C-alpha cells in the first residue's frame, strides 16, 4: 500500500479516527489521509478518544476530497453508515466499512464518548486485520456493523 484514504461525509469523526489510527499502525512508507464530501470540523470526542490511547489528532482539520493527491492513493476506505458516501474519482482499490456515525449519538457526554470509543475500537480491529493481511486483497468483505 502506498497511500490509503478514509472517506466519510463530514470528515469529522470516523474518518479522522481512522486516519489517526492508521498513521500509527500502517506499514512504514504508507501515506494516510482522510477527507469528506462536506467537511465540517473535527469532533472534540474524536480527539479525546484517540488521546486516551496516546494518539494526538488535535492538529487535524477536516478536508475536502479534492484536497487529496489522487495519484498517490491506491486504497480508499469509505466509512459511511446510512448516509451517502462521497465519491473518489482516482484509480484505487475500494473497501466499504459501513459504520454508524458516533457524532449522531445523543445523550450525556459519557454516552457520546462511549459511541466514539466503540468506533475507535472497531476501526482499530479492522485496521489490524487489513495491515496483517498485507492490504485490501487479503481482507474479508465487510460483514460487521456496530450498534449504537
mmCIF file with all atom_site columns, C-alpha atoms in Angstrom:
data_model
loop_
_atom_site.group_PDB
_atom_site.id
_atom_site.type_symbol
_atom_site.label_atom_id
_atom_site.label_alt_id
_atom_site.label_comp_id
_atom_site.label_asym_id
_atom_site.label_entity_id
_atom_site.label_seq_id
_atom_site.pdbx_PDB_ins_code
_atom_site.Cartn_x
_atom_site.Cartn_y
_atom_site.Cartn_z
_atom_site.occupancy
_atom_site.B_iso_or_equiv
_atom_site.pdbx_formal_charge
_atom_site.auth_seq_id
_atom_site.auth_comp_id
_atom_site.auth_asym_id
_atom_site.auth_atom_id
_atom_site.pdbx_PDB_model_num
ATOM 1   C CA . UNK A 1 1   ? 0.000   0.000   0.000  1.00 0.00 ? 1   UNK A CA 1
ATOM 2   C CA . UNK A 1 2   ? 1.426   3.339   -0.966 1.00 0.00 ? 2   UNK A CA 1
ATOM 3   C CA . UNK A 1 3   ? -1.458  5.550   0.140  1.00 0.00 ? 3   UNK A CA 1
ATOM 4   C CA . UNK A 1 4   ? -4.718  4.991   1.979  1.00 0.00 ? 4   UNK A CA 1
ATOM 5   C CA . UNK A 1 5   ? -7.655  7.402   2.076  1.00 0.00 ? 5   UNK A CA 1
ATOM 6   C CA . UNK A 1 6   ? -10.532 7.221   4.562  1.00 0.00 ? 6   UNK A CA 1
ATOM 7   C CA . UNK A 1 7   ? -13.745 8.869   3.383  1.00 0.00 ? 7   UNK A CA 1
ATOM 8   C CA . UNK A 1 8   ? -16.967 9.865   5.085  1.00 0.00 ? 8   UNK A CA 1
ATOM 9   C CA . UNK A 1 9   ? -19.321 12.784  4.656  1.00 0.00 ? 9   UNK A CA 1
ATOM 10  C CA . UNK A 1 10  ? -18.146 15.364  7.221  1.00 0.00 ? 10  UNK A CA 1
ATOM 11  C CA . UNK A 1 11  ? -14.554 14.178  7.821  1.00 0.00 ? 11  UNK A CA 1
ATOM 12  C CA . UNK A 1 12  ? -15.194 14.952  11.478 1.00 0.00 ? 12  UNK A CA 1
ATOM 13  C CA . UNK A 1 13  ? -15.365 11.631  13.338 1.00 0.00 ? 13  UNK A CA 1
ATOM 14  C CA . UNK A 1 14  ? -14.999 8.164   11.720 1.00 0.00 ? 14  UNK A CA 1
ATOM 15  C CA . UNK A 1 15  ? -12.520 9.119   9.028  1.00 0.00 ? 15  UNK A CA 1
ATOM 16  C CA . UNK A 1 16  ? -10.494 11.290  11.424 1.00 0.00 ? 16  UNK A CA 1
ATOM 17  C CA . UNK A 1 17  ? -10.271 8.421   13.922 1.00 0.00 ? 17  UNK A CA 1
ATOM 18  C CA . UNK A 1 18  ? -9.277  6.028   11.133 1.00 0.00 ? 18  UNK A CA 1
ATOM 19  C CA . UNK A 1 19  ? -6.593  8.411   9.879  1.00 0.00 ? 19  UNK A CA 1
ATOM 20  C CA . UNK A 1 20  ? -5.145  8.858   13.360 1.00 0.00 ? 20  UNK A CA 1
ATOM 21  C CA . UNK A 1 21  ? -5.071  5.117   13.999 1.00 0.00 ? 21  UNK A CA 1
ATOM 22  C CA . UNK A 1 22  ? -3.685  4.225   10.580 1.00 0.00 ? 22  UNK A CA 1
ATOM 23  C CA . UNK A 1 23  ? -0.846  6.720   10.871 1.00 0.00 ? 23  UNK A CA 1
ATOM 24  C CA . UNK A 1 24  ? 0.401   4.740   13.880 1.00 0.00 ? 24  UNK A CA 1
ATOM 25  C CA . UNK A 1 25  ? -0.407  1.261   12.523 1.00 0.00 ? 25  UNK A CA 1
ATOM 26  C CA . UNK A 1 26  ? 0.332   1.318   8.775  1.00 0.00 ? 26  UNK A CA 1
ATOM 27  C CA . UNK A 1 27  ? 3.489   -0.192  7.340  1.00 0.00 ? 27  UNK A CA 1
ATOM 28  C CA . UNK A 1 28  ? 6.415   2.205   7.045  1.00 0.00 ? 28  UNK A CA 1
ATOM 29  C CA . UNK A 1 29  ? 6.179   4.406   3.983  1.00 0.00 ? 29  UNK A CA 1
ATOM 30  C CA . UNK A 1 30  ? 2.388   4.282   3.728  1.00 0.00 ? 30  UNK A CA 1
ATOM 31  C CA . UNK A 1 31  ? 0.800   7.708   3.335  1.00 0.00 ? 31  UNK A CA 1
ATOM 32  C CA . UNK A 1 32  ? -2.524  8.221   5.112  1.00 0.00 ? 32  UNK A CA 1
ATOM 33  C CA . UNK A 1 33  ? -5.283  10.789  4.545  1.00 0.00 ? 33  UNK A CA 1
ATOM 34  C CA . UNK A 1 34  ? -8.923  11.353  5.403  1.00 0.00 ? 34  UNK A CA 1
ATOM 35  C CA . UNK A 1 35  ? -11.485 13.556  3.693  1.00 0.00 ? 35  UNK A CA 1
ATOM 36  C CA . UNK A 1 36  ? -15.181 14.191  3.273  1.00 0.00 ? 36  UNK A CA 1
ATOM 37  C CA . UNK A 1 37  ? -17.683 15.342  0.686  1.00 0.00 ? 37  UNK A CA 1
ATOM 38  C CA . UNK A 1 38  ? -18.981 18.066  3.030  1.00 0.00 ? 38  UNK A CA 1
ATOM 39  C CA . UNK A 1 39  ? -16.182 18.665  5.554  1.00 0.00 ? 39  UNK A CA 1
ATOM 40  C CA . UNK A 1 40  ? -17.109 20.402  8.789  1.00 0.00 ? 40  UNK A CA 1
ATOM 41  C CA . UNK A 1 41  ? -14.790 20.368  11.819 1.00 0.00 ? 41  UNK A CA 1
ATOM 42  C CA . UNK A 1 42  ? -13.030 17.600  13.712 1.00 0.00 ? 42  UNK A CA 1
ATOM 43  C CA . UNK A 1 43  ? -15.211 16.476  16.602 1.00 0.00 ? 43  UNK A CA 1
ATOM 44  C CA . UNK A 1 44  ? -13.659 17.000  20.062 1.00 0.00 ? 44  UNK A CA 1
ATOM 45  C CA . UNK A 1 45  ? -14.833 13.496  21.015 1.00 0.00 ? 45  UNK A CA 1
ATOM 46  C CA . UNK A 1 46  ? -12.676 12.037  18.214 1.00 0.00 ? 46  UNK A CA 1
ATOM 47  C CA . UNK A 1 47  ? -9.676  13.942  19.548 1.00 0.00 ? 47  UNK A CA 1
ATOM 48  C CA . UNK A 1 48  ? -10.452 12.784  23.104 1.00 0.00 ? 48  UNK A CA 1
ATOM 49  C CA . UNK A 1 49  ? -10.835 9.052   22.403 1.00 0.00 ? 49  UNK A CA 1
ATOM 50  C CA . UNK A 1 50  ? -7.601  8.928   20.443 1.00 0.00 ? 50  UNK A CA 1
ATOM 51  C CA . UNK A 1 51  ? -5.812  10.918  23.138 1.00 0.00 ? 51  UNK A CA 1
ATOM 52  C CA . UNK A 1 52  ? -6.900  8.154   25.564 1.00 0.00 ? 52  UNK A CA 1
ATOM 53  C CA . UNK A 1 53  ? -4.682  5.720   23.651 1.00 0.00 ? 53  UNK A CA 1
ATOM 54  C CA . UNK A 1 54  ? -1.779  8.111   23.106 1.00 0.00 ? 54  UNK A CA 1
ATOM 55  C CA . UNK A 1 55  ? -2.621  9.435   19.627 1.00 0.00 ? 55  UNK A CA 1
ATOM 56  C CA . UNK A 1 56  ? -2.796  13.198  19.092 1.00 0.00 ? 56  UNK A CA 1
ATOM 57  C CA . UNK A 1 57  ? -5.051  14.421  16.280 1.00 0.00 ? 57  UNK A CA 1
ATOM 58  C CA . UNK A 1 58  ? -5.655  17.851  17.806 1.00 0.00 ? 58  UNK A CA 1
ATOM 59  C CA . UNK A 1 59  ? -3.847  19.394  14.823 1.00 0.00 ? 59  UNK A CA 1
ATOM 60  C CA . UNK A 1 60  ? -6.077  17.631  12.254 1.00 0.00 ? 60  UNK A CA 1
ATOM 61  C CA . UNK A 1 61  ? -8.583  19.581  10.196 1.00 0.00 ? 61  UNK A CA 1
ATOM 62  C CA . UNK A 1 62  ? -11.478 18.395  8.062  1.00 0.00 ? 62  UNK A CA 1
ATOM 63  C CA . UNK A 1 63  ? -10.545 18.212  4.390  1.00 0.00 ? 63  UNK A CA 1
ATOM 64  C CA . UNK A 1 64  ? -12.444 18.036  1.110  1.00 0.00 ? 64  UNK A CA 1
ATOM 65  C CA . UNK A 1 65  ? -11.840 15.081  -1.203 1.00 0.00 ? 65  UNK A CA 1
ATOM 66  C CA . UNK A 1 66  ? -10.437 17.469  -3.841 1.00 0.00 ? 66  UNK A CA 1
ATOM 67  C CA . UNK A 1 67  ? -7.512  18.305  -1.498 1.00 0.00 ? 67  UNK A CA 1
ATOM 68  C CA . UNK A 1 68  ? -6.167  14.738  -1.607 1.00 0.00 ? 68  UNK A CA 1
ATOM 69  C CA . UNK A 1 69  ? -3.444  13.847  -4.173 1.00 0.00 ? 69  UNK A CA 1
ATOM 70  C CA . UNK A 1 70  ? -5.419  11.185  -6.082 1.00 0.00 ? 70  UNK A CA 1
ATOM 71  C CA . UNK A 1 71  ? -2.362  9.783   -7.863 1.00 0.00 ? 71  UNK A CA 1
ATOM 72  C CA . UNK A 1 72  ? -0.822  8.814   -4.508 1.00 0.00 ? 72  UNK A CA 1
ATOM 73  C CA . UNK A 1 73  ? -3.878  6.897   -3.243 1.00 0.00 ? 73  UNK A CA 1
ATOM 74  C CA . UNK A 1 74  ? -4.128  3.185   -4.002 1.00 0.00 ? 74  UNK A CA 1
ATOM 75  C CA . UNK A 1 75  ? -6.679  2.214   -1.316 1.00 0.00 ? 75  UNK A CA 1
ATOM 76  C CA . UNK A 1 76  ? -9.906  4.048   -0.448 1.00 0.00 ? 76  UNK A CA 1
ATOM 77  C CA . UNK A 1 77  ? -12.000 3.003   2.544  1.00 0.00 ? 77  UNK A CA 1
ATOM 78  C CA . UNK A 1 78  ? -15.459 4.519   2.883  1.00 0.00 ? 78  UNK A CA 1
ATOM 79  C CA . UNK A 1 79  ? -16.804 4.612   6.427  1.00 0.00 ? 79  UNK A CA 1
ATOM 80  C CA . UNK A 1 80  ? -20.337 5.879   5.866  1.00 0.00 ? 80  UNK A CA 1
ATOM 81  C CA . UNK A 1 81  ? -23.197 4.138   7.582  1.00 0.00 ? 81  UNK A CA 1
ATOM 82  C CA . UNK A 1 82  ? -26.638 5.081   6.366  1.00 0.00 ? 82  UNK A CA 1
ATOM 83  C CA . UNK A 1 83  ? -25.758 8.366   4.693  1.00 0.00 ? 83  UNK A CA 1
ATOM 84  C CA . UNK A 1 84  ? -24.481 8.770   1.157  1.00 0.00 ? 84  UNK A CA 1
ATOM 85  C CA . UNK A 1 85  ? -20.761 8.090   0.831  1.00 0.00 ? 85  UNK A CA 1
ATOM 86  C CA . UNK A 1 86  ? -18.503 10.526  -1.025 1.00 0.00 ? 86  UNK A CA 1
ATOM 87  C CA . UNK A 1 87  ? -17.032 9.618   -4.390 1.00 0.00 ? 87  UNK A CA 1
ATOM 88  C CA . UNK A 1 88  ? -13.332 9.336   -5.102 1.00 0.00 ? 88  UNK A CA 1
ATOM 89  C CA . UNK A 1 89  ? -12.511 9.520   -8.791 1.00 0.00 ? 89  UNK A CA 1
ATOM 90  C CA . UNK A 1 90  ? -8.927  8.270   -8.585 1.00 0.00 ? 90  UNK A CA 1
ATOM 91  C CA . UNK A 1 91  ? -7.772  4.785   -9.525 1.00 0.00 ? 91  UNK A CA 1
ATOM 92  C CA . UNK A 1 92  ? -7.766  2.839   -6.269 1.00 0.00 ? 92  UNK A CA 1
ATOM 93  C CA . UNK A 1 93  ? -8.923  -0.348  -4.620 1.00 0.00 ? 93  UNK A CA 1
ATOM 94  C CA . UNK A 1 94  ? -12.099 0.402   -2.702 1.00 0.00 ? 94  UNK A CA 1
ATOM 95  C CA . UNK A 1 95  ? -13.339 -1.073  0.563  1.00 0.00 ? 95  UNK A CA 1
ATOM 96  C CA . UNK A 1 96  ? -16.528 -0.142  2.375  1.00 0.00 ? 96  UNK A CA 1
ATOM 97  C CA . UNK A 1 97  ? -16.592 -0.334  6.163  1.00 0.00 ? 97  UNK A CA 1
ATOM 98  C CA . UNK A 1 98  ? -20.076 0.953   6.908  1.00 0.00 ? 98  UNK A CA 1
ATOM 99  C CA . UNK A 1 99  ? -20.062 2.258   10.466 1.00 0.00 ? 99  UNK A CA 1
ATOM 100 C CA . UNK A 1 100 ? -22.730 4.278   12.256 1.00 0.00 ? 100 UNK A CA 1
ATOM 101 C CA . UNK A 1 101 ? -21.781 7.888   12.833 1.00 0.00 ? 101 UNK A CA 1
ATOM 102 C CA . UNK A 1 102 ? -20.847 8.324   16.510 1.00 0.00 ? 102 UNK A CA 1
ATOM 103 C CA . UNK A 1 103 ? -21.488 12.057  16.122 1.00 0.00 ? 103 UNK A CA 1
ATOM 104 C CA . UNK A 1 104 ? -25.188 11.239  15.675 1.00 0.00 ? 104 UNK A CA 1
ATOM 105 C CA . UNK A 1 105 ? -25.439 9.774   19.190 1.00 0.00 ? 105 UNK A CA 1
ATOM 106 C CA . UNK A 1 106 ? -27.342 11.982  21.598 1.00 0.00 ? 106 UNK A CA 1
ATOM 107 C CA . UNK A 1 107 ? -27.129 11.814  25.350 1.00 0.00 ? 107 UNK A CA 1
ATOM 108 C CA . UNK A 1 108 ? -24.677 12.606  28.077 1.00 0.00 ? 108 UNK A CA 1
ATOM 109 C CA . UNK A 1 109 ? -21.027 13.364  27.453 1.00 0.00 ? 109 UNK A CA 1
ATOM 110 C CA . UNK A 1 110 ? -20.176 9.852   28.628 1.00 0.00 ? 110 UNK A CA 1
ATOM 111 C CA . UNK A 1 111 ? -22.724 8.261   26.277 1.00 0.00 ? 111 UNK A CA 1
ATOM 112 C CA . UNK A 1 112 ? -21.313 10.197  23.330 1.00 0.00 ? 112 UNK A CA 1
ATOM 113 C CA . UNK A 1 113 ? -17.738 9.290   24.290 1.00 0.00 ? 113 UNK A CA 1
ATOM 114 C CA . UNK A 1 114 ? -18.780 5.632   24.572 1.00 0.00 ? 114 UNK A CA 1
ATOM 115 C CA . UNK A 1 115 ? -20.037 5.742   20.972 1.00 0.00 ? 115 UNK A CA 1
ATOM 116 C CA . UNK A 1 116 ? -16.746 7.254   19.809 1.00 0.00 ? 116 UNK A CA 1
ATOM 117 C CA . UNK A 1 117 ? -14.807 4.600   21.752 1.00 0.00 ? 117 UNK A CA 1
ATOM 118 C CA . UNK A 1 118 ? -16.806 1.818   20.055 1.00 0.00 ? 118 UNK A CA 1
ATOM 119 C CA . UNK A 1 119 ? -15.986 3.355   16.684 1.00 0.00 ? 119 UNK A CA 1
ATOM 120 C CA . UNK A 1 120 ? -12.300 3.707   17.602 1.00 0.00 ? 120 UNK A CA 1
ATOM 121 C CA . UNK A 1 121 ? -12.066 0.115   18.796 1.00 0.00 ? 121 UNK A CA 1
ATOM 122 C CA . UNK A 1 122 ? -13.851 -1.291  15.737 1.00 0.00 ? 122 UNK A CA 1
ATOM 123 C CA . UNK A 1 123 ? -11.659 0.711   13.378 1.00 0.00 ? 123 UNK A CA 1
ATOM 124 C CA . UNK A 1 124 ? -8.537  -0.445  15.214 1.00 0.00 ? 124 UNK A CA 1
ATOM 125 C CA . UNK A 1 125 ? -9.676  -4.077  14.867 1.00 0.00 ? 125 UNK A CA 1
ATOM 126 C CA . UNK A 1 126 ? -10.338 -3.675  11.151 1.00 0.00 ? 126 UNK A CA 1
ATOM 127 C CA . UNK A 1 127 ? -7.055  -1.860  10.529 1.00 0.00 ? 127 UNK A CA 1
ATOM 128 C CA . UNK A 1 128 ? -5.125  -4.572  12.375 1.00 0.00 ? 128 UNK A CA 1
ATOM 129 C CA . UNK A 1 129 ? -6.720  -7.156  10.063 1.00 0.00 ? 129 UNK A CA 1
ATOM 130 C CA . UNK A 1 130 ? -6.076  -5.041  6.958  1.00 0.00 ? 130 UNK A CA 1
ATOM 131 C CA . UNK A 1 131 ? -2.403  -4.495  7.716  1.00 0.00 ? 131 UNK A CA 1
ATOM 132 C CA . UNK A 1 132 ? -1.854  -8.093  8.898  1.00 0.00 ? 132 UNK A CA 1
ATOM 133 C CA . UNK A 1 133 ? -3.292  -9.306  5.574  1.00 0.00 ? 133 UNK A CA 1
ATOM 134 C CA . UNK A 1 134 ? -0.874  -7.095  3.661  1.00 0.00 ? 134 UNK A CA 1
ATOM 135 C CA . UNK A 1 135 ? -3.553  -4.830  2.229  1.00 0.00 ? 135 UNK A CA 1
ATOM 136 C CA . UNK A 1 136 ? -7.053  -4.909  0.814  1.00 0.00 ? 136 UNK A CA 1
ATOM 137 C CA . UNK A 1 137 ? -6.648  -8.018  -1.348 1.00 0.00 ? 137 UNK A CA 1
ATOM 138 C CA . UNK A 1 138 ? -6.268  -10.188 1.742  1.00 0.00 ? 138 UNK A CA 1
ATOM 139 C CA . UNK A 1 139 ? -9.109  -8.761  3.828  1.00 0.00 ? 139 UNK A CA 1
ATOM 140 C CA . UNK A 1 140 ? -12.599 -10.227 4.027  1.00 0.00 ? 140 UNK A CA 1
ATOM 141 C CA . UNK A 1 141 ? -15.575 -8.172  2.868  1.00 0.00 ? 141 UNK A CA 1
ATOM 142 C CA . UNK A 1 142 ? -17.400 -6.011  5.388  1.00 0.00 ? 142 UNK A CA 1
ATOM 143 C CA . UNK A 1 143 ? -19.641 -8.353  7.367  1.00 0.00 ? 143 UNK A CA 1
ATOM 144 C CA . UNK A 1 144 ? -19.903 -6.491  10.631 1.00 0.00 ? 144 UNK A CA 1
ATOM 145 C CA . UNK A 1 145 ? -21.823 -3.478  11.803 1.00 0.00 ? 145 UNK A CA 1
ATOM 146 C CA . UNK A 1 146 ? -21.549 -1.572  15.011 1.00 0.00 ? 146 UNK A CA 1
ATOM 147 C CA . UNK A 1 147 ? -24.570 -0.999  17.133 1.00 0.00 ? 147 UNK A CA 1
ATOM 148 C CA . UNK A 1 148 ? -25.120 2.222   18.938 1.00 0.00 ? 148 UNK A CA 1
#
